[in-house]
mmCIF file of C-alpha atoms in Angstrom:
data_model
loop_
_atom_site.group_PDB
_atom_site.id
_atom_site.type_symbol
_atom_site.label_atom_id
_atom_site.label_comp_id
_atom_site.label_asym_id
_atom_site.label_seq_id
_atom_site.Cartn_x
_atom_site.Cartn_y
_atom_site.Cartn_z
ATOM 1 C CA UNK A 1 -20.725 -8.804 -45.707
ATOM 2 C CA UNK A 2 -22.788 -8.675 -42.234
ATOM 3 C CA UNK A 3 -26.148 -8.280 -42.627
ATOM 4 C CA UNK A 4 -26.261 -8.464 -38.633
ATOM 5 C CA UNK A 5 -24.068 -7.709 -35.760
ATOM 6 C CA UNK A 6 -24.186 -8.670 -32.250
ATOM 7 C CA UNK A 7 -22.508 -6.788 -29.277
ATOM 8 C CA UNK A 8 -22.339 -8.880 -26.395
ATOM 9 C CA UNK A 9 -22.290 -7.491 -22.946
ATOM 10 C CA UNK A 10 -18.924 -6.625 -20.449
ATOM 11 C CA UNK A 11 -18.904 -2.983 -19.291
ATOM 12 C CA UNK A 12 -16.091 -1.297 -19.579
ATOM 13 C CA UNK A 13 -14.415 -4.293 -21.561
ATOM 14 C CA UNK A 14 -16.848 -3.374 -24.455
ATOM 15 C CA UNK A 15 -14.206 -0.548 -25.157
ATOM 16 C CA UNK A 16 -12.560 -3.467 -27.081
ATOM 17 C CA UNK A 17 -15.192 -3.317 -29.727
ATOM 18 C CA UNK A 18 -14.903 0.140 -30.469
ATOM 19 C CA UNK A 19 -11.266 -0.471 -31.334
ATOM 20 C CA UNK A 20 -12.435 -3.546 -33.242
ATOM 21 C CA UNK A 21 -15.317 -2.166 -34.825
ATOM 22 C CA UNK A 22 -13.267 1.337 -35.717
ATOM 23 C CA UNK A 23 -11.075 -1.104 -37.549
ATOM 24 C CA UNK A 24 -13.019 -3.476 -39.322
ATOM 25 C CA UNK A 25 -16.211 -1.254 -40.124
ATOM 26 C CA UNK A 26 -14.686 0.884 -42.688
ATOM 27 C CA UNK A 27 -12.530 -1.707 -44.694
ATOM 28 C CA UNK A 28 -15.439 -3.841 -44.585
ATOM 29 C CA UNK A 29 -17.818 -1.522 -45.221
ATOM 30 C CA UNK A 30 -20.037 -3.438 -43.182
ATOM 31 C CA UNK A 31 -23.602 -1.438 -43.081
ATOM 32 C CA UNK A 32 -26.116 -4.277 -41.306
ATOM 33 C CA UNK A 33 -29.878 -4.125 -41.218
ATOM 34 C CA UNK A 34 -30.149 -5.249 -37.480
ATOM 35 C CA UNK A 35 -27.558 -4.780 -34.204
ATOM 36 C CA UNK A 36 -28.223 -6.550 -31.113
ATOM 37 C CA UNK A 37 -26.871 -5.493 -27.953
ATOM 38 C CA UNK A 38 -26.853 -6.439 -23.828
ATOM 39 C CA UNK A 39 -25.706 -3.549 -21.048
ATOM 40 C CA UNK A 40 -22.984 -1.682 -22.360
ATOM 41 C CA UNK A 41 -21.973 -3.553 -25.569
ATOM 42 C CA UNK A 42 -25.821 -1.680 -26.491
ATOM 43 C CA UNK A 43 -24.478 1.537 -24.975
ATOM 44 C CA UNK A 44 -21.468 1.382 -27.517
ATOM 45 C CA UNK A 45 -23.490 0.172 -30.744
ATOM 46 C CA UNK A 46 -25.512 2.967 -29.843
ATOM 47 C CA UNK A 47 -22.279 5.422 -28.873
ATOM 48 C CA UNK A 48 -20.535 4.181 -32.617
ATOM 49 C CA UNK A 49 -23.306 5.553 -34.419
ATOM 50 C CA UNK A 50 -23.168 8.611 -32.800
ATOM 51 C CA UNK A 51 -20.189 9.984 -31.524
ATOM 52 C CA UNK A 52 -16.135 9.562 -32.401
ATOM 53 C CA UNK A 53 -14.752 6.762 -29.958
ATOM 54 C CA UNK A 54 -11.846 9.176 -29.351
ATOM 55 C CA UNK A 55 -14.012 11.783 -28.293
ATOM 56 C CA UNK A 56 -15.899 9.423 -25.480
ATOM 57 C CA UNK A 57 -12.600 8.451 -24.392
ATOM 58 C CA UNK A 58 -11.711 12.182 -23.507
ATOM 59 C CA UNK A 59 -15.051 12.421 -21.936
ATOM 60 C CA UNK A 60 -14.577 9.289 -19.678
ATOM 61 C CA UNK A 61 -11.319 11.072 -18.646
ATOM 62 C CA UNK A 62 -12.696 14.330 -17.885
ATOM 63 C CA UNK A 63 -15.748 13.198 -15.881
ATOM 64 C CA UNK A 64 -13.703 10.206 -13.801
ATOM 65 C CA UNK A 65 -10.834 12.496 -13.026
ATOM 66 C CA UNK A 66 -12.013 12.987 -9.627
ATOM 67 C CA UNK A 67 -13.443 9.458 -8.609
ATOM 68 C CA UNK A 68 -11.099 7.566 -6.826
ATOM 69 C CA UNK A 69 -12.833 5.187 -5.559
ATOM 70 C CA UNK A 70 -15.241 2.422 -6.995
ATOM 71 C CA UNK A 71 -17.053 2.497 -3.315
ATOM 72 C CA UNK A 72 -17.400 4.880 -0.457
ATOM 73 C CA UNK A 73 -18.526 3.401 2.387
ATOM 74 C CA UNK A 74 -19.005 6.095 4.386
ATOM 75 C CA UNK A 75 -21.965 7.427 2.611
ATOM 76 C CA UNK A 76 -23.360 4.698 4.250
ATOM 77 C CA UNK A 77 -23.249 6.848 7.542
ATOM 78 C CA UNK A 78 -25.076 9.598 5.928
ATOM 79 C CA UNK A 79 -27.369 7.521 4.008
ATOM 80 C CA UNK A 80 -26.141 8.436 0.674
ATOM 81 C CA UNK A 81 -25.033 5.922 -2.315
ATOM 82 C CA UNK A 82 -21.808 4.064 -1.462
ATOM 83 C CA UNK A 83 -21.259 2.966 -5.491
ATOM 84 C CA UNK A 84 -21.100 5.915 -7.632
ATOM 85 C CA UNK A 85 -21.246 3.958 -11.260
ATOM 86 C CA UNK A 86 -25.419 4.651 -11.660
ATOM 87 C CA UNK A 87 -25.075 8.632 -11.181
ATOM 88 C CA UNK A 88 -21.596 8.473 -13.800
ATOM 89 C CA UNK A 89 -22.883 6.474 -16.232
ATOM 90 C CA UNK A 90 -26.472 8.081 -16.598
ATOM 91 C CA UNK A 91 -25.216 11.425 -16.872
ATOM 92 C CA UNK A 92 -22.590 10.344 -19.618
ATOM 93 C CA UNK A 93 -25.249 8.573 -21.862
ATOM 94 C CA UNK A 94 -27.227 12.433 -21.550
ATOM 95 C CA UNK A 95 -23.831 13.776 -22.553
ATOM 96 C CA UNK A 96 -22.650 11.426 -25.173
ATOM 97 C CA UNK A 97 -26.084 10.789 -26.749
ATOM 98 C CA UNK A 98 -28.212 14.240 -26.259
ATOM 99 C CA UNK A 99 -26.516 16.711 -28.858
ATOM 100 C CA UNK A 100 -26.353 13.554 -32.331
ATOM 101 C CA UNK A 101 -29.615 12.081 -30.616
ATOM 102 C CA UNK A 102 -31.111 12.632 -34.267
ATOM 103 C CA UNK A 103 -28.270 10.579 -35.163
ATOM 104 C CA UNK A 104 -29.810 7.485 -34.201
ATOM 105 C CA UNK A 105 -32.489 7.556 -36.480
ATOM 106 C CA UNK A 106 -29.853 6.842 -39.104
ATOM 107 C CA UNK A 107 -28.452 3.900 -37.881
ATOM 108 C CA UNK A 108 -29.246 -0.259 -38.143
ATOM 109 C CA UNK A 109 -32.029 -0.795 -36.355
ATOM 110 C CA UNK A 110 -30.435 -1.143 -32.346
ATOM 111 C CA UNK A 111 -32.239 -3.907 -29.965
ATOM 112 C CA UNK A 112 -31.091 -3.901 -26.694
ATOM 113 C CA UNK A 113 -32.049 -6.271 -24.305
ATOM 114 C CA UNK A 114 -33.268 -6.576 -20.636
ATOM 115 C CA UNK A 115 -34.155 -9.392 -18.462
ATOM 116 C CA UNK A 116 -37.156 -9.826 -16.319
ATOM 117 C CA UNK A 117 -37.195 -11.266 -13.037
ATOM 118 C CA UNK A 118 -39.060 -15.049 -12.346
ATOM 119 C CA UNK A 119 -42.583 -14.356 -11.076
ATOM 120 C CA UNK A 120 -42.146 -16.899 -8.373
ATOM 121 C CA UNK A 121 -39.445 -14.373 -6.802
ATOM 122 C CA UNK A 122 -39.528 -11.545 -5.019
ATOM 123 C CA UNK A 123 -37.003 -8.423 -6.609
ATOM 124 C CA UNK A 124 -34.413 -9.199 -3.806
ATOM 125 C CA UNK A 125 -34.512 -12.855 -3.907
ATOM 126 C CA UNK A 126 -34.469 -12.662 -7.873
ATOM 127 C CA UNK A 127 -31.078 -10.458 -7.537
ATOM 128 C CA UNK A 128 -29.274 -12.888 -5.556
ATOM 129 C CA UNK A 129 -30.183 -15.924 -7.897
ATOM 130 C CA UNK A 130 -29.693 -13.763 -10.585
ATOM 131 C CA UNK A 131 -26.532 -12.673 -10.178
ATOM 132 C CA UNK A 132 -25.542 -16.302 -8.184
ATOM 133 C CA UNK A 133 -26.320 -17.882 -11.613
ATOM 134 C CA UNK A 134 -24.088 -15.466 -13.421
ATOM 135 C CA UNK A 135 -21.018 -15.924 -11.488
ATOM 136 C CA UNK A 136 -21.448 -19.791 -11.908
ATOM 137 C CA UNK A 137 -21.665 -19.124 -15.816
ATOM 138 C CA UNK A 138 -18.991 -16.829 -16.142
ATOM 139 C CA UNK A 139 -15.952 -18.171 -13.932
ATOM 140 C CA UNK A 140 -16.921 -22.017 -13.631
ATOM 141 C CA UNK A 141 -19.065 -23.473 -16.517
ATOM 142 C CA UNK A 142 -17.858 -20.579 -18.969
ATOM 143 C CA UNK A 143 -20.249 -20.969 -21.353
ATOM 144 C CA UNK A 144 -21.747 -18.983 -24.354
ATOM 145 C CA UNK A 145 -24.837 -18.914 -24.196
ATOM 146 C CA UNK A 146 -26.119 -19.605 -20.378
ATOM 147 C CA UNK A 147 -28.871 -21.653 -19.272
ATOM 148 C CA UNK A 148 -29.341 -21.297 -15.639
ATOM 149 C CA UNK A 149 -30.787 -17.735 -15.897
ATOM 150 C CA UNK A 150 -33.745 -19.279 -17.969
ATOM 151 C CA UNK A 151 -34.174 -22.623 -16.022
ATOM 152 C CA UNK A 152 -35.026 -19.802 -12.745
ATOM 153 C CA UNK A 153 -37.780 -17.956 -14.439
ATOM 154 C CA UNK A 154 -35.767 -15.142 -15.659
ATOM 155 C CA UNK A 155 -36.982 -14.213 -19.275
ATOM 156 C CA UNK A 156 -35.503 -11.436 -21.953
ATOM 157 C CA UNK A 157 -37.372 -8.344 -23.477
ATOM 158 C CA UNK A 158 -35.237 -6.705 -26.492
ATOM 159 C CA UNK A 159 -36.540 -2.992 -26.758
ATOM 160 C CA UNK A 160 -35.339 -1.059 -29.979
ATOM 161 C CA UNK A 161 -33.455 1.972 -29.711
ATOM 162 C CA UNK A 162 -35.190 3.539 -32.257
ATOM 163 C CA UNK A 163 -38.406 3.724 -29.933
ATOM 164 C CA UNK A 164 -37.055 5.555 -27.948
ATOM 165 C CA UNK A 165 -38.658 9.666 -28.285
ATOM 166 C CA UNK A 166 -35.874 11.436 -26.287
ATOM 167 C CA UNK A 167 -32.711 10.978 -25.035
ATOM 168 C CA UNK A 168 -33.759 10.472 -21.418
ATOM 169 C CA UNK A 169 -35.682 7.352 -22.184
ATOM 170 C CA UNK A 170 -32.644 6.068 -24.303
ATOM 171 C CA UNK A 171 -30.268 6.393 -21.565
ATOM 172 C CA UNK A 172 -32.690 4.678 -18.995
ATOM 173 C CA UNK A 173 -33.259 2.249 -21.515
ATOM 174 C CA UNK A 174 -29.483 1.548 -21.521
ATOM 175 C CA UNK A 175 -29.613 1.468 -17.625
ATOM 176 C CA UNK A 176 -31.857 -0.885 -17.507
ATOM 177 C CA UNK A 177 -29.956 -3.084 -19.408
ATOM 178 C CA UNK A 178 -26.826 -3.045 -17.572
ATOM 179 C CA UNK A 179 -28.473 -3.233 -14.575
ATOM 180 C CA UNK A 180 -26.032 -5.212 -12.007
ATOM 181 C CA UNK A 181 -26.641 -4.943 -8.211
ATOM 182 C CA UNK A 182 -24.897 -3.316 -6.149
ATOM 183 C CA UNK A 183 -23.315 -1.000 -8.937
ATOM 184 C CA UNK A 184 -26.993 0.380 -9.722
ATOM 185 C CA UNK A 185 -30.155 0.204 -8.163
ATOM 186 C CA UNK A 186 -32.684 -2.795 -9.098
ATOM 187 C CA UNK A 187 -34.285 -0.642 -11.845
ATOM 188 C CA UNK A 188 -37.975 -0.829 -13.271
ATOM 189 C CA UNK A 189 -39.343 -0.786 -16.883
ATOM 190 C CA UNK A 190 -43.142 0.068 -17.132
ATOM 191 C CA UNK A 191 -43.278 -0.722 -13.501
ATOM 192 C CA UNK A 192 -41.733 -4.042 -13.150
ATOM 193 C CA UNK A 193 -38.280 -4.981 -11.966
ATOM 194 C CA UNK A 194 -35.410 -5.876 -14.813
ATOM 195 C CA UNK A 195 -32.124 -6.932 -14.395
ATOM 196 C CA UNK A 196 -28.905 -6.508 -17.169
ATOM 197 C CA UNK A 197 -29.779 -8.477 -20.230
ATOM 198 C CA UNK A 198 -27.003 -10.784 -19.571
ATOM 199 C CA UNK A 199 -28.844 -12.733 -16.765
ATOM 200 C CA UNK A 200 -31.185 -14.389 -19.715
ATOM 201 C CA UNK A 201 -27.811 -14.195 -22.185
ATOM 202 C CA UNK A 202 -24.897 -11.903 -22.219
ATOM 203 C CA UNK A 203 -24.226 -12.562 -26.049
ATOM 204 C CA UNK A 204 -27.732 -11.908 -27.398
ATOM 205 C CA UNK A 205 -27.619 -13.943 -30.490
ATOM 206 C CA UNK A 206 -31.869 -14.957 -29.637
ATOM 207 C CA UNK A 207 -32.824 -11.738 -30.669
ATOM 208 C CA UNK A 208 -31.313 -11.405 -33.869
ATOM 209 C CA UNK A 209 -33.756 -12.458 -37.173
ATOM 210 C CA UNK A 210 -33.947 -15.618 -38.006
ATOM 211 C CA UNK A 211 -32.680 -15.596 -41.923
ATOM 212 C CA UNK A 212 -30.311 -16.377 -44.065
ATOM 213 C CA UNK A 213 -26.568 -14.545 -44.108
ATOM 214 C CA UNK A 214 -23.218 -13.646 -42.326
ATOM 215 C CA UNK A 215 -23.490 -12.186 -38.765
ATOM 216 C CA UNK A 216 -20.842 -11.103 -36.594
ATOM 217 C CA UNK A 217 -20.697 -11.858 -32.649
ATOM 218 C CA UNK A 218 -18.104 -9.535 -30.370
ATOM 219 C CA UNK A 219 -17.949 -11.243 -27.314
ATOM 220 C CA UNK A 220 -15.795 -9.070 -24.692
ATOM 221 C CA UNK A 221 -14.214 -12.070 -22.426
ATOM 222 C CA UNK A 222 -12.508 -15.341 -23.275
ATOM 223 C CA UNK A 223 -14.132 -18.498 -23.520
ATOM 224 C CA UNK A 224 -12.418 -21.656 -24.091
ATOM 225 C CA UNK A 225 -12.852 -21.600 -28.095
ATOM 226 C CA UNK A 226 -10.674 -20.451 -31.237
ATOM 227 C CA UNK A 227 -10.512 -16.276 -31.122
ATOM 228 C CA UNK A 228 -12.656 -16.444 -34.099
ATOM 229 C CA UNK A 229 -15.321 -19.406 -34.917
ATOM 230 C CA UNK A 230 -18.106 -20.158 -37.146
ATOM 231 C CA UNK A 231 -20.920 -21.697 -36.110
ATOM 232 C CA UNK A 232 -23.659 -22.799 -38.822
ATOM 233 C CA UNK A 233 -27.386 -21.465 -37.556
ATOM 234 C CA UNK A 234 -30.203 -22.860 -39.524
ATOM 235 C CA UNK A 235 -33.048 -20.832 -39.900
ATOM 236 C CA UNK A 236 -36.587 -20.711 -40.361
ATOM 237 C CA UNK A 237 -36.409 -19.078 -44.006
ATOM 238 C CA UNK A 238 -35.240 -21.718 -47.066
ATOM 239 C CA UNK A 239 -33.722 -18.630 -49.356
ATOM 240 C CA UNK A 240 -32.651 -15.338 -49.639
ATOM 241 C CA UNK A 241 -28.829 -16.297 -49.179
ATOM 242 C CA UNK A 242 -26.299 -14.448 -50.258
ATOM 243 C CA UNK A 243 -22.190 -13.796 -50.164
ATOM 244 C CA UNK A 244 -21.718 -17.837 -50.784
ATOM 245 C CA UNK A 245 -23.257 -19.164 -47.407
ATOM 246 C CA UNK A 246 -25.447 -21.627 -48.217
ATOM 247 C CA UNK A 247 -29.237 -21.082 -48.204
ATOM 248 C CA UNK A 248 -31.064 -22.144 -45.035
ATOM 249 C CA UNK A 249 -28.171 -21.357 -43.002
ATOM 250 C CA UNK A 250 -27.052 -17.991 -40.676
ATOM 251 C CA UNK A 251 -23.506 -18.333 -40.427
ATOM 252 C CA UNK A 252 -22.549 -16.392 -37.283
ATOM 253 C CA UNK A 253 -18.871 -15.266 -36.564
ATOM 254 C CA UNK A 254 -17.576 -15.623 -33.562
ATOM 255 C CA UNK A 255 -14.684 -13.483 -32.236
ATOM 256 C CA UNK A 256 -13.262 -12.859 -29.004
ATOM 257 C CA UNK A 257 -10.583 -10.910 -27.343
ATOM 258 C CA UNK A 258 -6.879 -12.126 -28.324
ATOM 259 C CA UNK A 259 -5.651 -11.689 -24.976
ATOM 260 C CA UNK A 260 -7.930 -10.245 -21.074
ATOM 261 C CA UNK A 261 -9.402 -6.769 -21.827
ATOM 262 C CA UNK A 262 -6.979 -5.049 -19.068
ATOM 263 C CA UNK A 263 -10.105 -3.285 -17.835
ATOM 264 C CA UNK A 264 -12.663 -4.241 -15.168
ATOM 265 C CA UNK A 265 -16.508 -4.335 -15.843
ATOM 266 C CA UNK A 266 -17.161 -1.585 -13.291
ATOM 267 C CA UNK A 267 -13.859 0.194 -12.557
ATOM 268 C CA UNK A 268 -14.583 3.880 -12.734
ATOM 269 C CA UNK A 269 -11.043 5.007 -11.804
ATOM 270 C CA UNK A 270 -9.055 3.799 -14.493
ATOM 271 C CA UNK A 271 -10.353 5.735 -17.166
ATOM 272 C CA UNK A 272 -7.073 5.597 -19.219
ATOM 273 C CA UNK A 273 -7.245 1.906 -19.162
ATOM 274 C CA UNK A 274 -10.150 2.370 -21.882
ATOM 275 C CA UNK A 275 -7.620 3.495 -24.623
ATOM 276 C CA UNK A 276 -5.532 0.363 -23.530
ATOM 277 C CA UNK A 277 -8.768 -1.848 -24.147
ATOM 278 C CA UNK A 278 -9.697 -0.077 -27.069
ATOM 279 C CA UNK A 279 -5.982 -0.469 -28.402
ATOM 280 C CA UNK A 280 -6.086 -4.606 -28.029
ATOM 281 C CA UNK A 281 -9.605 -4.622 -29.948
ATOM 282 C CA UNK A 282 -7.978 -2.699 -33.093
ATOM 283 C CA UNK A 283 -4.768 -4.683 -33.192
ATOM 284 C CA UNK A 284 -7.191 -7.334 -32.982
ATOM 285 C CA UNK A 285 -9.188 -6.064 -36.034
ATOM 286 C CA UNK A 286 -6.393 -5.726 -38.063
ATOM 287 C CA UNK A 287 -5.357 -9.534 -36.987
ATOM 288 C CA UNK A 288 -8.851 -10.625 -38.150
ATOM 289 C CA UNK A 289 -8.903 -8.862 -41.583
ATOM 290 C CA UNK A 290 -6.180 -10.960 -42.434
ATOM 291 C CA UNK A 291 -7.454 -14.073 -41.109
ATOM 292 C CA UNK A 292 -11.182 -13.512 -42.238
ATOM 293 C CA UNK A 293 -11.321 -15.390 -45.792
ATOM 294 C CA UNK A 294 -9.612 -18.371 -44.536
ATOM 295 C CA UNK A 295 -11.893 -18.725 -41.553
ATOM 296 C CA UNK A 296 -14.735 -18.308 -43.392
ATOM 297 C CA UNK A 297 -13.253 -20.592 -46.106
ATOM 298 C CA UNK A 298 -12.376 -23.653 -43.567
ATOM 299 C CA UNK A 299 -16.480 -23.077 -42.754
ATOM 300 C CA UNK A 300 -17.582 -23.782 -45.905
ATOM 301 C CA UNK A 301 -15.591 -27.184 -45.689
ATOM 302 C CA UNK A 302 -16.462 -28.178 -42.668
#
């Protein structure tokens, strides 16, 4: 039904599209050819082809059990990190990802996305209007697909996962794309300075192929739109249509969250709020198999 799938960015909200996609995968028996990804929405296409969603879960709970804090500000004294999300999160991809590794040679092909920094900027003036511009997307305009991260220089890379030879270069890969100062360090790929992928476009439609067919978009945060939308994309390729959308056109699915993901971004200690996130995205699966031929029906007659 999808020949592409898009998994937008949002931390640790992205837990609500492993309860979606653990829902709608199997009684759609969607199988696509291409899966784009930004920061962790990546790290959980990636993760879903790999491991059980329960199983991470478990993990998250064993290896957070003894963070209580999301800061600790008196490593600043001793000249140690004060945010302790970079060390957590790199050694879970090794642990999550390193024993099915192979796995990932089996899967849709996985491109995950980075943004690099405006060559008029230096790396520390380029965090601070990066991340400035993403705060005025998210909470004030609240749009889709951003602009301002462009208009300042910043410009996206999509790297597949596939490339990657061992696990180690996966996991940085996956770094690199969620990489938000202060949570991680400003982060390097082949020697120049990248940002998360969501400073160019946290919903990575731009890198998806430009054809013909039914794609779906998980967004992780609520925009002011219908929980699920179509929106007609026409392409560069006259044929090869298929499933009833007409030829010339991409006709990409929109669907968001039905209510907040009760989970922050970067909150490592909360690691039973996951379940509760993953929870809301399969009663919201289950909510859009029922809904999904009359959405797709009122497109056609729009």
């Amino acid at each position: 039904m999808f020949d592409q799938v898009v998994f937008a960015g949002g931390g640790n909200r992205c837990w609500w599209q492993a309860g979606f996609w653990d829902v709608v995968q199997p009684q759609l028996q969607i199988r696509p050819r291409v899966i784009t990804g930004i920061s962790a929405g990546a790290a959980t296409a990636c993760m879903l082809y790999m491991r059980d969603s329960q199983w991470v879960m478990r993990y998250y709970e064993e290896a957070l059990k003894h963070n209580k804090r999301n800061a600790y500000w008196g490593n600043l004294l001793r000249g140690e990190a004060v945010f302790p999300h970079y060390r957590i999160y790199r050694q879970a991809l090794l642990d999550i990802y390193g024993p099915q590794f192979a796995r990932l040679q089996d899967a849709p092909e996985i491109r995950i996305g980075v943004s690099h920094l405006p060559r008029w900027l230096g790396a520390r003036s380029a965090v601070a209007a990066g991340l400035i511009a993403y705060n005025i997307e998210k909470h004030v305009r609240k749009t889709l697909h951003p602009t301002l991260g462009r208009k300042l220089g910043f410009h996206p890379e999509f790297v597949t996962a596939q490339d990657c030879e061992r696990v180690d270069d996966l996991a940085d890969l996956v770094l690199q794309s969620s990489c938000t100062p202060p949570f991680t360090p400003v982060l390097r790929r082949n020697g120049r300075p990248v940002l998360d992928g969501g400073m160019v476009d946290n919903v990575p439609v731009d890198a998806l192929d430009d054809t013909p067919g039914r794609v779906l978009v998980m967004v992780t945060r609520l925009y002011p739109r219908p929980q699920m939308f179509v929106v007609q994309h026409r392409t560069g390729a006259a044929g090869g249509a298929s499933g009833g959308e007409p030829a010339g056109v991409q006709q990409r699915l929109y669907v968001q969250p039905s209510a907040k993901v009760p989970i922050s971004s970067w909150d490592y200690t909360s690691p039973l709020q996951m379940q509760h996130a993953y929870n809301l995205g399969a009663q919201d699966g289950e909510r859009f198999l029922e809904r999904l031929p009359a959405v797709f029906a009122a497109a056609a007659h729009a």
